[in-house]
């Protein structure tokens, strides 16, 4: 068995720091993979904020959440009658399994402004998956995350985290502009004082252009 992928490791670290009922943030909603993962992780007593600058990404996320909710919203149950009449089936609703999700059409650098005041300083996990939204095709690839706003968002995320909370950042050095952004995120993480946060790096060393994971855990 090989090592976990960087995306799976990011989810594992996030889940380890965000128990059910937590407030969490998907800083880059994209197609909604991490948003759905977080909504399942923190459950119906939790809360998820999901940011993206592309409406197409938010719609893809909304669709993914609806599909997941529909798949777990009910169960066919009922009595097959023995007298030859049509059997009756009633929908037996289950308790919701997903957290409420607030989809925000905004850059992640605005998270300190848009996360509700009562949740500031209580967030348990913030997930970043940088780069571009693949489902948007060639046009989407032109709209990539930018170093300046990414660093601003990371500062905002650190301020929102509760002590012991984590930020996971998957960076993509292989596309144009991605290497500079990855280096800046790595430098920012390494510069944090040890009494403020602990930073970690998860990377496949034989693949220097492959995505890798940086994590920051608030003290």
Short mmCIF file of C-alpha atoms in Angstrom, two decimals:
data_model
loop_
_atom_site.label_atom_id
_atom_site.label_comp_id
_atom_site.label_asym_id
_atom_site.label_seq_id
_atom_site.Cartn_x
_atom_site.Cartn_y
_atom_site.Cartn_z
CA UNK A 1 0.00 0.00 0.00
CA UNK A 2 1.42 3.38 -1.00
CA UNK A 3 1.23 6.74 0.69
CA UNK A 4 -2.05 8.63 0.75
CA UNK A 5 -2.59 11.24 -1.96
CA UNK A 6 -2.14 14.85 -0.91
CA UNK A 7 -5.90 15.43 -1.25
CA UNK A 8 -6.74 12.45 0.93
CA UNK A 9 -4.14 13.47 3.51
CA UNK A 10 -5.57 17.00 3.60
CA UNK A 11 -9.00 15.54 4.34
CA UNK A 12 -7.60 13.22 6.98
CA UNK A 13 -5.86 16.07 8.81
CA UNK A 14 -8.96 18.24 8.58
CA UNK A 15 -11.20 15.49 9.96
CA UNK A 16 -8.82 14.83 12.83
CA UNK A 17 -9.15 18.45 13.94
CA UNK A 18 -12.86 19.04 13.26
CA UNK A 19 -15.16 16.83 15.35
CA UNK A 20 -18.92 16.71 14.77
CA UNK A 21 -20.55 20.05 15.47
CA UNK A 22 -17.55 22.11 14.33
CA UNK A 23 -17.49 25.24 12.21
CA UNK A 24 -15.29 24.75 9.12
CA UNK A 25 -14.41 26.57 5.89
CA UNK A 26 -13.78 25.43 2.32
CA UNK A 27 -11.76 28.36 0.99
CA UNK A 28 -11.88 27.10 -2.63
CA UNK A 29 -15.18 25.34 -3.28
CA UNK A 30 -14.46 24.34 -6.90
CA UNK A 31 -16.57 21.29 -7.69
CA UNK A 32 -17.58 20.83 -4.06
CA UNK A 33 -15.54 17.75 -3.17
CA UNK A 34 -14.06 19.24 0.00
CA UNK A 35 -17.28 21.11 0.80
CA UNK A 36 -19.23 17.86 0.84
CA UNK A 37 -16.48 16.12 2.78
CA UNK A 38 -16.58 18.85 5.44
CA UNK A 39 -20.38 18.82 5.60
CA UNK A 40 -20.30 15.09 6.25
CA UNK A 41 -17.45 15.38 8.74
CA UNK A 42 -19.00 17.98 11.03
CA UNK A 43 -22.57 16.72 10.58
CA UNK A 44 -25.92 18.45 11.04
CA UNK A 45 -24.84 20.24 14.23
CA UNK A 46 -21.88 21.81 12.41
CA UNK A 47 -21.59 24.64 9.92
CA UNK A 48 -19.68 24.97 6.63
CA UNK A 49 -18.71 28.14 4.77
CA UNK A 50 -17.65 27.62 1.15
CA UNK A 51 -16.03 30.38 -0.95
CA UNK A 52 -15.47 30.69 -4.68
CA UNK A 53 -15.20 33.55 -7.16
CA UNK A 54 -16.82 31.50 -9.95
CA UNK A 55 -20.58 31.07 -10.01
CA UNK A 56 -20.10 27.89 -12.04
CA UNK A 57 -18.08 26.40 -9.20
CA UNK A 58 -20.71 27.29 -6.62
CA UNK A 59 -23.45 25.78 -8.78
CA UNK A 60 -21.40 22.58 -9.14
CA UNK A 61 -20.97 22.53 -5.36
CA UNK A 62 -24.68 23.14 -4.80
CA UNK A 63 -25.56 20.25 -7.14
CA UNK A 64 -23.13 17.91 -5.39
CA UNK A 65 -24.60 18.77 -1.99
CA UNK A 66 -28.18 18.32 -3.22
CA UNK A 67 -27.37 14.95 -4.73
CA UNK A 68 -25.72 13.79 -1.52
CA UNK A 69 -28.61 15.03 0.61
CA UNK A 70 -31.18 13.38 -1.65
CA UNK A 71 -29.31 10.09 -1.51
CA UNK A 72 -29.56 10.02 2.27
CA UNK A 73 -32.88 11.80 2.79
CA UNK A 74 -35.26 8.90 2.83
CA UNK A 75 -35.75 5.20 2.80
CA UNK A 76 -38.50 3.20 1.09
CA UNK A 77 -40.37 1.28 3.71
CA UNK A 78 -43.75 -0.23 3.87
CA UNK A 79 -45.96 -3.22 3.96
CA UNK A 80 -46.51 -5.57 1.07
CA UNK A 81 -50.11 -6.65 1.62
CA UNK A 82 -51.10 -10.29 1.29
CA UNK A 83 -54.58 -9.86 -0.21
CA UNK A 84 -53.43 -9.02 -3.73
CA UNK A 85 -53.99 -5.28 -3.49
CA UNK A 86 -51.25 -2.82 -4.40
CA UNK A 87 -48.60 -2.61 -1.73
CA UNK A 88 -48.25 0.74 -0.03
CA UNK A 89 -44.84 2.35 0.48
CA UNK A 90 -44.22 5.30 2.68
CA UNK A 91 -41.12 7.43 2.75
CA UNK A 92 -39.44 7.14 6.09
CA UNK A 93 -37.32 10.28 6.48
CA UNK A 94 -33.94 10.01 8.09
CA UNK A 95 -32.21 12.62 10.13
CA UNK A 96 -30.10 14.91 7.97
CA UNK A 97 -26.47 13.79 7.81
CA UNK A 98 -24.93 16.94 6.34
CA UNK A 99 -24.08 20.24 7.96
CA UNK A 100 -25.79 23.38 6.68
CA UNK A 101 -23.53 24.98 4.06
CA UNK A 102 -23.32 28.68 3.24
CA UNK A 103 -22.09 29.19 -0.34
CA UNK A 104 -20.37 32.54 -0.76
CA UNK A 105 -19.67 34.11 -4.16
CA UNK A 106 -16.57 35.92 -2.94
CA UNK A 107 -12.82 35.63 -2.83
CA UNK A 108 -11.44 33.68 0.10
CA UNK A 109 -9.44 36.72 1.19
CA UNK A 110 -12.78 38.09 2.46
CA UNK A 111 -13.45 35.22 4.85
CA UNK A 112 -12.69 37.26 7.98
CA UNK A 113 -15.36 39.71 6.85
CA UNK A 114 -17.99 37.17 5.76
CA UNK A 115 -17.77 34.46 8.41
CA UNK A 116 -20.34 35.28 11.08
CA UNK A 117 -18.91 37.17 14.08
CA UNK A 118 -19.96 34.43 16.49
CA UNK A 119 -17.83 31.91 14.56
CA UNK A 120 -14.63 33.93 14.48
CA UNK A 121 -12.02 32.27 16.63
CA UNK A 122 -14.02 29.02 16.74
CA UNK A 123 -13.29 27.54 13.29
CA UNK A 124 -11.72 24.07 13.51
CA UNK A 125 -10.54 23.58 9.91
CA UNK A 126 -10.00 25.63 6.77
CA UNK A 127 -9.22 23.81 3.51
CA UNK A 128 -7.53 25.36 0.47
CA UNK A 129 -7.15 23.56 -2.87
CA UNK A 130 -5.36 26.14 -4.98
CA UNK A 131 -4.95 26.44 -8.74
CA UNK A 132 -8.01 26.49 -11.00
CA UNK A 133 -11.44 24.88 -11.33
CA UNK A 134 -10.88 22.02 -13.83
CA UNK A 135 -14.53 21.65 -14.78
CA UNK A 136 -14.53 25.19 -16.19
CA UNK A 137 -12.28 24.08 -19.09
CA UNK A 138 -9.73 26.35 -20.75
CA UNK A 139 -11.40 29.52 -19.52
CA UNK A 140 -11.30 28.24 -15.96
CA UNK A 141 -7.59 27.55 -16.25
CA UNK A 142 -7.01 31.23 -16.97
CA UNK A 143 -8.65 32.13 -13.67
CA UNK A 144 -6.17 30.77 -11.15
CA UNK A 145 -5.67 31.62 -7.51
CA UNK A 146 -3.30 34.52 -7.02
CA UNK A 147 -0.41 34.73 -4.57
CA UNK A 148 -1.46 38.07 -3.09
CA UNK A 149 -5.05 37.07 -2.32
CA UNK A 150 -4.02 33.59 -1.22
CA UNK A 151 -1.64 34.99 1.39
CA UNK A 152 -4.31 37.42 2.58
CA UNK A 153 -6.73 34.51 2.88
CA UNK A 154 -4.23 32.45 4.86
CA UNK A 155 -3.79 35.32 7.33
CA UNK A 156 -7.58 35.59 7.61
CA UNK A 157 -7.89 31.83 8.14
CA UNK A 158 -5.31 31.88 10.93
CA UNK A 159 -7.30 34.58 12.68
CA UNK A 160 -10.54 32.61 12.39
CA UNK A 161 -9.13 29.35 13.73
CA UNK A 162 -9.69 28.18 17.26
CA UNK A 163 -6.60 27.07 19.17
CA UNK A 164 -5.83 23.59 17.89
CA UNK A 165 -7.56 24.28 14.57
CA UNK A 166 -5.89 23.51 11.24
CA UNK A 167 -5.51 25.00 7.79
CA UNK A 168 -4.66 22.63 4.94
CA UNK A 169 -3.32 24.04 1.67
CA UNK A 170 -2.84 21.92 -1.45
CA UNK A 171 -0.53 23.80 -3.84
CA UNK A 172 0.13 23.15 -7.53
CA UNK A 173 3.65 24.07 -8.72
CA UNK A 174 3.12 22.48 -12.14
CA UNK A 175 0.97 25.16 -13.82
CA UNK A 176 1.94 28.67 -14.85
CA UNK A 177 2.11 30.85 -11.75
CA UNK A 178 1.61 27.87 -9.47
CA UNK A 179 5.28 27.50 -8.56
CA UNK A 180 5.52 31.08 -7.35
CA UNK A 181 2.32 30.74 -5.35
CA UNK A 182 3.47 27.44 -3.79
CA UNK A 183 6.83 28.95 -2.80
CA UNK A 184 5.09 31.96 -1.24
CA UNK A 185 2.71 29.77 0.76
CA UNK A 186 5.59 27.62 1.94
CA UNK A 187 7.61 30.68 2.95
CA UNK A 188 4.63 32.18 4.78
CA UNK A 189 4.04 28.96 6.69
CA UNK A 190 7.70 28.55 7.61
CA UNK A 191 7.87 32.14 8.90
CA UNK A 192 5.11 31.70 11.48
CA UNK A 193 6.45 31.87 15.04
CA UNK A 194 6.45 28.53 16.79
CA UNK A 195 4.29 29.83 19.61
CA UNK A 196 1.62 30.91 17.08
CA UNK A 197 1.40 27.85 14.84
CA UNK A 198 3.04 24.61 13.80
CA UNK A 199 3.63 24.07 10.06
CA UNK A 200 4.06 20.76 8.23
CA UNK A 201 4.85 19.67 4.66
CA UNK A 202 3.61 16.50 2.90
CA UNK A 203 5.22 15.94 -0.49
CA UNK A 204 6.33 13.23 -2.93
CA UNK A 205 9.99 14.06 -3.37
CA UNK A 206 10.53 12.21 -6.67
CA UNK A 207 7.82 14.38 -8.30
CA UNK A 208 8.90 17.99 -7.88
CA UNK A 209 6.14 19.40 -10.10
CA UNK A 210 3.33 17.38 -8.47
CA UNK A 211 0.84 18.97 -6.05
CA UNK A 212 1.84 18.93 -2.41
CA UNK A 213 0.30 19.72 0.94
CA UNK A 214 1.15 22.35 3.52
CA UNK A 215 -0.67 22.37 6.85
CA UNK A 216 -0.72 24.97 9.60
CA UNK A 217 -2.02 24.08 13.07
CA UNK A 218 -2.79 26.99 15.36
CA UNK A 219 -1.32 26.82 18.84
#
